[in-house]
């Protein structure tokens, strides 16, 4: 047997042991489901909180601005594992909610702080002349914000938001700390069960990579549509 | 139509407008000239309260507008404004730029607004650009769209804040031509500009502003031909 053939048979044996035997792939498949569920809900919560905190940070009222700064300060100043565990074991300790929902809330709260900074930057990136033009036509502040400023801000911040979404997906790899079986935890579980480190960990990495690659391609499509008005 | 009484405007410690009294009547084309930093743009921006007023009173159609009792959005609907930097909405087509405000503010149905939009675009010689985006237009074309956008609200007064200052020289003419037509149609206009030739030709009255005050006011012939104020003479000797 040549070295290459040996390697191939070794690889397929490991592959079989780690993914096929005892239906271990099912762990990973359900892990993908958990990762996607948690990430999606967290993104929605993150964007809602982000908008709210961005408005707080842009507010002229001191107490509101203070609250916004405090929020971003605390979230950015503490590790997300710590936040996740505090939310799970302290805040929701006595609340009867699905684990994945609590985890999504924790990641949403975390993501909201970063999203708020992105949104704030996006709103400030729109030239003040746009606001003046809207107001000079007789639109009120709200109409100017929703019809003129925010549509332009969204276009400006879309790449940054996508990036935040991707960071968030990878961040969820710590949900094992509160006992959820996501992709990472599933890979880890297989590693413990088979005493093989290479195959399950590389497999985990490949799954995350493919997931994020698909998302990136989707984002690029959307961005192209958003950039329609930039064509010269 | 517009009455300004004892208008003061301060930015922090800096006094930009230092007591302006002025009365602009219906159908007048008032051109405001003066050195940069004189306060002429600030004066114009105070007229529709894009700048809040530090002291003094502004009346539009005999209604005091710089008070919290007035809905400033309704007042602004009567006052079109054209900016130096055009400020077209880059995410909207030319037609949507024009129809956004009248439709959103329920001045017109969408169909009427589009019809009016086509008329206005024809009037500013951009009939074929309705579906283009602002980024696809030249500076002169953008400014003509901006004028059409302001006119779509059927304003009683048009304010122009240095409308040709950001344009390449060869595009100044096309914008001034549109403004001349507008003046001929009887529109009340207040124009801040450095185009002295245009001021001479189109203005019914010229205001010379310096140090936050109106130093001289009169017909173009009076102000350009026989200026009385020392500062006016000095300024005109530099720019003419």
Short mmCIF file of N, CA and C in Angstrom, two decimals, chain A residues 56-150:
data_model
loop_
_atom_site.label_atom_id
_atom_site.label_comp_id
_atom_site.label_asym_id
_atom_site.label_seq_id
_atom_site.Cartn_x
_atom_site.Cartn_y
_atom_site.Cartn_z
N UNK A 56 -30.76 56.46 21.85
CA UNK A 56 -30.35 56.98 23.17
C UNK A 56 -29.03 57.74 23.05
N UNK A 57 -28.08 57.13 22.35
CA UNK A 57 -26.76 57.76 22.23
C UNK A 57 -26.81 59.06 21.44
N UNK A 58 -27.78 59.16 20.50
CA UNK A 58 -27.88 60.37 19.69
C UNK A 58 -28.75 61.43 20.36
N UNK A 59 -29.42 61.04 21.45
CA UNK A 59 -30.34 61.96 22.11
C UNK A 59 -29.62 63.13 22.73
N UNK A 60 -30.32 64.26 22.79
CA UNK A 60 -29.72 65.43 23.41
C UNK A 60 -29.98 65.44 24.91
N UNK A 61 -30.91 64.58 25.38
CA UNK A 61 -31.22 64.56 26.81
C UNK A 61 -30.17 63.77 27.57
N UNK A 62 -29.61 64.42 28.57
CA UNK A 62 -28.46 63.85 29.31
C UNK A 62 -28.72 62.47 29.91
N UNK A 63 -29.83 62.25 30.66
CA UNK A 63 -30.03 60.94 31.30
C UNK A 63 -30.15 59.81 30.27
N UNK A 64 -30.83 60.10 29.15
CA UNK A 64 -31.02 59.09 28.11
C UNK A 64 -29.67 58.75 27.47
N UNK A 65 -28.91 59.79 27.18
CA UNK A 65 -27.59 59.59 26.60
C UNK A 65 -26.71 58.79 27.57
N UNK A 66 -26.84 59.12 28.86
CA UNK A 66 -26.05 58.42 29.88
C UNK A 66 -26.37 56.94 29.90
N UNK A 67 -27.68 56.63 29.82
CA UNK A 67 -28.10 55.23 29.81
C UNK A 67 -27.49 54.49 28.62
N UNK A 68 -27.55 55.13 27.44
CA UNK A 68 -26.99 54.51 26.24
C UNK A 68 -25.51 54.23 26.39
N UNK A 69 -24.79 55.22 26.93
CA UNK A 69 -23.35 55.05 27.10
C UNK A 69 -23.04 53.95 28.12
N UNK A 70 -23.84 53.91 29.18
CA UNK A 70 -23.65 52.90 30.22
C UNK A 70 -23.82 51.51 29.61
N UNK A 71 -24.88 51.36 28.82
CA UNK A 71 -25.18 50.06 28.21
C UNK A 71 -24.02 49.59 27.35
N UNK A 72 -23.63 50.42 26.39
CA UNK A 72 -22.52 50.00 25.51
C UNK A 72 -21.25 49.78 26.32
N UNK A 73 -21.04 50.62 27.32
CA UNK A 73 -19.83 50.49 28.15
C UNK A 73 -19.76 49.15 28.85
N UNK A 74 -20.86 48.76 29.49
CA UNK A 74 -20.87 47.50 30.24
C UNK A 74 -20.72 46.30 29.30
N UNK A 75 -21.48 46.32 28.21
CA UNK A 75 -21.45 45.18 27.30
C UNK A 75 -20.07 45.03 26.66
N UNK A 76 -19.50 46.17 26.24
CA UNK A 76 -18.20 46.07 25.59
C UNK A 76 -17.08 45.79 26.58
N UNK A 77 -17.35 46.10 27.85
CA UNK A 77 -16.31 45.96 28.85
C UNK A 77 -16.27 44.61 29.55
N UNK A 78 -17.20 43.70 29.19
CA UNK A 78 -17.20 42.39 29.85
C UNK A 78 -17.23 41.29 28.79
N UNK A 79 -16.65 40.13 29.08
CA UNK A 79 -16.62 39.03 28.09
C UNK A 79 -18.02 38.49 27.83
N UNK A 80 -18.25 38.05 26.60
CA UNK A 80 -19.60 37.58 26.28
C UNK A 80 -19.93 36.28 27.00
N UNK A 81 -18.92 35.46 27.33
CA UNK A 81 -19.20 34.24 28.10
C UNK A 81 -19.77 34.63 29.46
N UNK A 82 -19.15 35.63 30.08
CA UNK A 82 -19.63 36.09 31.39
C UNK A 82 -21.06 36.57 31.27
N UNK A 83 -21.34 37.37 30.22
CA UNK A 83 -22.70 37.89 30.04
C UNK A 83 -23.70 36.75 29.85
N UNK A 84 -23.31 35.79 29.02
CA UNK A 84 -24.20 34.65 28.75
C UNK A 84 -24.53 33.92 30.05
N UNK A 85 -23.50 33.69 30.86
CA UNK A 85 -23.72 32.93 32.09
C UNK A 85 -24.53 33.74 33.10
N UNK A 86 -24.29 35.04 33.14
CA UNK A 86 -25.09 35.88 34.05
C UNK A 86 -26.56 35.86 33.63
N UNK A 87 -26.80 36.03 32.32
CA UNK A 87 -28.18 36.03 31.84
C UNK A 87 -28.83 34.68 32.14
N UNK A 88 -28.11 33.60 31.92
CA UNK A 88 -28.70 32.26 32.05
C UNK A 88 -28.87 31.85 33.51
N UNK A 89 -27.79 32.00 34.28
CA UNK A 89 -27.82 31.45 35.64
C UNK A 89 -28.31 32.45 36.69
N UNK A 90 -28.32 33.76 36.35
CA UNK A 90 -28.77 34.75 37.33
C UNK A 90 -30.10 35.37 36.92
N UNK A 91 -30.10 36.04 35.77
CA UNK A 91 -31.29 36.80 35.38
C UNK A 91 -32.48 35.88 35.11
N UNK A 92 -32.24 34.81 34.33
CA UNK A 92 -33.35 33.92 33.96
C UNK A 92 -33.35 32.63 34.78
N UNK A 93 -32.68 32.68 35.93
CA UNK A 93 -32.53 31.46 36.74
C UNK A 93 -33.87 30.82 37.08
N UNK A 94 -34.85 31.67 37.37
CA UNK A 94 -36.13 31.12 37.82
C UNK A 94 -37.22 31.24 36.75
N UNK A 95 -36.83 31.65 35.55
CA UNK A 95 -37.82 31.80 34.49
C UNK A 95 -37.84 30.55 33.63
N UNK A 96 -39.06 30.11 33.31
CA UNK A 96 -39.19 28.88 32.55
C UNK A 96 -39.27 29.19 31.06
N UNK A 97 -38.11 29.27 30.43
CA UNK A 97 -38.05 29.54 29.00
C UNK A 97 -37.13 28.51 28.36
N UNK A 98 -37.34 28.24 27.05
CA UNK A 98 -36.42 27.33 26.37
C UNK A 98 -34.99 27.86 26.48
N UNK A 99 -34.06 26.94 26.66
CA UNK A 99 -32.65 27.32 26.76
C UNK A 99 -32.19 28.20 25.60
N UNK A 100 -32.57 27.77 24.39
CA UNK A 100 -32.05 28.49 23.23
C UNK A 100 -32.58 29.92 23.17
N UNK A 101 -33.80 30.12 23.68
CA UNK A 101 -34.35 31.49 23.66
C UNK A 101 -33.57 32.38 24.64
N UNK A 102 -33.28 31.82 25.82
CA UNK A 102 -32.49 32.60 26.79
C UNK A 102 -31.12 32.93 26.21
N UNK A 103 -30.49 31.94 25.57
CA UNK A 103 -29.19 32.18 24.96
C UNK A 103 -29.30 33.27 23.90
N UNK A 104 -30.36 33.20 23.06
CA UNK A 104 -30.54 34.20 22.01
C UNK A 104 -30.71 35.59 22.62
N UNK A 105 -31.45 35.66 23.73
CA UNK A 105 -31.62 36.96 24.40
C UNK A 105 -30.26 37.49 24.85
N UNK A 106 -29.45 36.60 25.44
CA UNK A 106 -28.13 37.03 25.90
C UNK A 106 -27.28 37.54 24.74
N UNK A 107 -27.26 36.79 23.63
CA UNK A 107 -26.46 37.24 22.49
C UNK A 107 -27.04 38.49 21.86
N UNK A 108 -28.38 38.62 21.88
CA UNK A 108 -29.01 39.84 21.35
C UNK A 108 -28.63 41.05 22.15
N UNK A 109 -28.63 40.90 23.47
CA UNK A 109 -28.23 42.00 24.34
C UNK A 109 -26.79 42.40 24.06
N UNK A 110 -25.95 41.40 23.87
CA UNK A 110 -24.55 41.66 23.56
C UNK A 110 -24.40 42.34 22.21
N UNK A 111 -25.04 41.77 21.20
CA UNK A 111 -24.91 42.30 19.85
C UNK A 111 -25.48 43.71 19.74
N UNK A 112 -26.55 43.97 20.51
CA UNK A 112 -27.20 45.28 20.46
C UNK A 112 -26.23 46.43 20.71
N UNK A 113 -25.29 46.22 21.61
CA UNK A 113 -24.33 47.27 21.93
C UNK A 113 -23.47 47.60 20.71
N UNK A 114 -23.04 46.55 19.99
CA UNK A 114 -22.19 46.78 18.81
C UNK A 114 -23.02 47.33 17.66
N UNK A 115 -24.24 46.78 17.50
CA UNK A 115 -25.10 47.26 16.42
C UNK A 115 -25.45 48.74 16.64
N UNK A 116 -25.65 49.13 17.91
CA UNK A 116 -26.01 50.53 18.17
C UNK A 116 -24.90 51.47 17.70
N UNK A 117 -23.66 51.06 17.89
CA UNK A 117 -22.56 51.91 17.43
C UNK A 117 -22.53 51.97 15.90
N UNK A 118 -22.85 50.84 15.26
CA UNK A 118 -22.88 50.82 13.80
C UNK A 118 -23.99 51.74 13.29
N UNK A 119 -25.17 51.64 13.91
CA UNK A 119 -26.30 52.45 13.47
C UNK A 119 -26.03 53.94 13.71
N UNK A 120 -25.46 54.23 14.88
CA UNK A 120 -25.14 55.63 15.19
C UNK A 120 -24.19 56.20 14.14
N UNK A 121 -23.15 55.43 13.84
CA UNK A 121 -22.20 55.88 12.83
C UNK A 121 -22.89 56.05 11.48
N UNK A 122 -23.83 55.14 11.18
CA UNK A 122 -24.53 55.21 9.90
C UNK A 122 -25.38 56.46 9.79
N UNK A 123 -26.09 56.79 10.85
CA UNK A 123 -26.94 57.98 10.82
C UNK A 123 -26.07 59.23 10.71
N UNK A 124 -24.94 59.22 11.43
CA UNK A 124 -24.07 60.40 11.37
C UNK A 124 -23.34 60.51 10.03
N UNK A 125 -23.24 59.36 9.31
CA UNK A 125 -22.53 59.41 8.03
C UNK A 125 -23.37 60.07 6.94
N UNK A 126 -24.67 60.22 7.17
CA UNK A 126 -25.51 60.88 6.17
C UNK A 126 -25.36 62.39 6.33
N UNK A 127 -25.00 63.04 5.24
CA UNK A 127 -24.72 64.47 5.26
C UNK A 127 -25.88 65.26 5.86
N UNK A 128 -25.54 66.25 6.69
CA UNK A 128 -26.58 67.03 7.34
C UNK A 128 -27.45 67.78 6.33
N UNK A 129 -26.89 68.06 5.17
CA UNK A 129 -27.65 68.71 4.11
C UNK A 129 -28.89 67.92 3.71
N UNK A 130 -28.83 66.60 3.85
CA UNK A 130 -29.99 65.75 3.54
C UNK A 130 -31.14 66.04 4.50
N UNK A 131 -30.80 66.17 5.78
CA UNK A 131 -31.81 66.52 6.77
C UNK A 131 -32.37 67.89 6.47
N UNK A 132 -31.49 68.84 6.17
CA UNK A 132 -31.95 70.21 5.88
C UNK A 132 -32.85 70.23 4.66
N UNK A 133 -32.49 69.46 3.64
CA UNK A 133 -33.31 69.44 2.43
C UNK A 133 -34.70 68.89 2.76
N UNK A 134 -34.74 67.82 3.54
CA UNK A 134 -36.03 67.24 3.92
C UNK A 134 -36.86 68.21 4.72
N UNK A 135 -36.24 68.83 5.72
CA UNK A 135 -36.97 69.77 6.56
C UNK A 135 -37.42 71.00 5.78
N UNK A 136 -36.58 71.44 4.83
CA UNK A 136 -36.94 72.64 4.08
C UNK A 136 -38.15 72.38 3.18
N UNK A 137 -38.40 71.12 2.84
CA UNK A 137 -39.58 70.80 2.04
C UNK A 137 -40.84 70.73 2.90
N UNK A 138 -40.66 70.79 4.22
CA UNK A 138 -41.81 70.77 5.11
C UNK A 138 -42.04 69.42 5.77
N UNK A 139 -41.14 68.45 5.53
CA UNK A 139 -41.26 67.17 6.24
C UNK A 139 -40.90 67.39 7.70
N UNK A 140 -41.55 66.64 8.60
CA UNK A 140 -41.18 66.77 10.00
C UNK A 140 -39.94 65.91 10.29
N UNK A 141 -39.45 66.01 11.51
CA UNK A 141 -38.19 65.33 11.84
C UNK A 141 -38.30 63.82 11.64
N UNK A 142 -39.46 63.25 12.03
CA UNK A 142 -39.64 61.80 11.91
C UNK A 142 -39.67 61.36 10.45
N UNK A 143 -40.44 62.11 9.63
CA UNK A 143 -40.52 61.77 8.20
C UNK A 143 -39.15 61.88 7.54
N UNK A 144 -38.40 62.92 7.93
CA UNK A 144 -37.07 63.10 7.35
C UNK A 144 -36.16 61.94 7.74
N UNK A 145 -36.27 61.53 9.00
CA UNK A 145 -35.45 60.42 9.48
C UNK A 145 -35.79 59.13 8.75
N UNK A 146 -37.09 58.81 8.67
CA UNK A 146 -37.47 57.50 8.13
C UNK A 146 -37.42 57.43 6.61
N UNK A 147 -37.66 58.55 5.93
CA UNK A 147 -37.71 58.50 4.47
C UNK A 147 -36.41 58.90 3.80
N UNK A 148 -35.60 59.70 4.48
CA UNK A 148 -34.40 60.22 3.84
C UNK A 148 -33.12 59.74 4.51
N UNK A 149 -33.01 59.91 5.81
CA UNK A 149 -31.74 59.60 6.48
C UNK A 149 -31.53 58.09 6.63
N UNK A 150 -32.54 57.39 7.20
CA UNK A 150 -32.33 55.97 7.50
C UNK A 150 -32.11 55.11 6.24
#
